[in-house]
Amino acid sequence: MRPEDLSAVVQIEAACFGQPWTKAMFAEELRQEPGWRTVAAEQQGAVLGFLIGRCYADEWHLLDLAVTQARRGEGIGGILLDEFLGSADRAGRSVLLEVRPGNAGALGLYGSRGFTSLALRRGYYPDTGEDALVMIRDPRAGTGGSGDRQGHAGRTAPATVPADVDRAARSFEGLLLAIESSCDDSAAAVLNSRGEVLSSVTHSQDSIHERYGGVVPEVASRAHVERMTAVVSEALRLAECNVDQLAAVAATVGPGLIGALLIGVQTAKAVAWSRRLPFFPVNHIHGHLAAPWLAQSDARFPMVTLVASGGHTLLIRIEDRTTFRLLGQTLDDAAGEAFDKGARLLGLGYPGGRELDELAEKGDPASFPFPIGMRRSPRPDFSFSGVKTALYYLLRGMTAEERARHAADIAASYRQAIVEALVSKTLRAAKQEKVPTVAVAGGVAANSLLRRRLAEAGGHAGMEVLIPPFAYCTDNAAMIGAAALRGPRLDYPDYLAVDASASLALGQWIPAKA
Ligand code: KG4
Ligand code: ZN
């Protein structure tokens, strides 16, 4: 596939898929290594179809395969696929792909080439909410080494983790390296033992996941592998130190995407092991909760904190930086998800929360009525599926011209409904808990209306309101370091048994033994 093929490739893509890749995405894919991109072309040079894959050291991924509509059924897809699979066989690698379960043509083709179903990825396709079928094909016997799929999925029996971790013995003198990789940000930070941040580096994967309309777990893991060493080096460089000057290492061990978490945990454990340093396992939510007092060290406790991100909407009472109690949470979508889905319906950018916020600043929030989820319920819980559905039906009943004309007013009204739910429930919970302080964390804490409204309503109620700077709201490693300083310390070699965990309950620091 050459750059001059891209126009034809984009046309074929657009005719085949509901959520086509753009030309810029293909251009970026051409720069990716180790990549596989081929086109099938007629002698005159017209492109008939194409295949894009990635050839990782342990496994190959088929990312995109399409054939021009007029030439389907001639075996062109099969030729492109067989060339890719033949090479995978020679390299002894398994091939992984995702496909819509309703795409009978594709399923037939993949089935005929030995792909079998591995798993269902729930609600993977954002345009229809359809699940994705994950399929795998092992290399043909006798053609190369073993496709080591079991290798990284398998577990070794862990050694014993001390059950009663001695919190009193956690203190250390010197520098702490903290690592975060639970979702789509690769992050590292260096803090001193007083909790001051010397450096904090975050590498966002938004530009990678944008083309899929959401975070793809395998792609996220790979991107963490590719970047983590550089991110850690950069954090050390900015803190003007090297590995030999570190006194401790911390990492997010859960909750999150398991493949993504593993990269950070293994990196941290490797650094800790190499210098026999202590390791601090951190729960990602405890990290978000630490952001407000990281930004303001003299914060008054207890406090009620709203954690609102793309994956979570939680109201939590914090006693003393180490004791947490869940007061309420969303019953369906997270607040960030509601912003992102709204942005998608309005045709804004990715992930969309920030773009919707910017557009809403120019509109009138009283223009359209949107339901405020759980408004009449006394419980400190949230629901955002109603407001999202209301937006869907509102836009469906409008012409394209009306949608464009009212876009800012719609965005303002939609944002208002989400923020009102967040602010009213947070304030009500804080009053009920009789705390002096209310705080907000997570990516949605960047929302300009939420910041204004919470400051206003909290101030009105006579409470101290903590709103951390944006860099500490979205996923970052500085907050993980701040939480680690309050968490359990594991000494060498006990932490070698600690694994990552996709689900880790609030208050839990160390995943249960496998
Ligand atoms: O905490 P975060 O970086 O990652 C997760 O753990 O999810 O949060 C990202 C979320 C996304 O849904 C994003 O759209 C949203 O935070 N977000 C915003 C704004 N900036 C980021 N939502 C509303 N208004 C914003 N200004
Ligand atoms: Zn997060």
Coordinates of N, CA and C in Angstrom, one line a residue, residues 162-171 280 487-491 510:
P162 N 2.0 -11.4 52.4 CA 1.7 -11.3 53.8 C 0.3 -10.7 54.0
A163 N -0.5 -11.3 54.7 CA -1.9 -10.9 54.9 C -2.0 -9.6 55.6
D164 N -1.2 -9.4 56.7 CA -1.3 -8.2 57.5 C -0.1 -7.3 57.1
V165 N -0.3 -6.6 56.1 CA 0.7 -5.7 55.7 C 0.9 -4.6 56.7
D166 N 2.1 -4.4 57.1 CA 2.4 -3.4 58.2 C 2.4 -2.0 57.7
R167 N 1.3 -1.3 57.8 CA 1.3 0.1 57.3 C 2.2 1.0 58.0
A168 N 2.5 0.7 59.3 CA 3.4 1.6 60.1 C 4.8 1.6 59.5
A169 N 5.2 0.4 58.8 CA 6.5 0.3 58.3 C 6.7 0.8 56.9
R170 N 5.7 1.6 56.5 CA 5.7 2.0 55.1 C 6.7 3.1 54.7
S171 N 7.1 3.9 55.7 CA 7.9 5.1 55.4 C 9.2 4.7 54.8
F280 N 4.8 -0.5 46.2 CA 3.5 0.0 46.8 C 2.5 -0.3 45.8
G487 N -0.6 3.9 51.4 CA -1.0 2.6 51.3 C 0.1 1.6 51.9
P488 N -0.2 0.3 51.7 CA 0.7 -0.7 52.3 C 2.0 -0.8 51.5
R489 N 3.1 -1.1 52.2 CA 4.4 -1.3 51.6 C 4.7 -2.8 51.6
L490 N 5.2 -3.3 50.4 CA 5.6 -4.7 50.3 C 7.1 -4.7 50.1
D491 N 7.8 -5.5 50.9 CA 9.2 -5.6 50.7 C 9.6 -6.7 49.8
I510 N -4.4 -4.6 47.6 CA -3.7 -5.7 47.0 C -4.7 -6.7 46.4

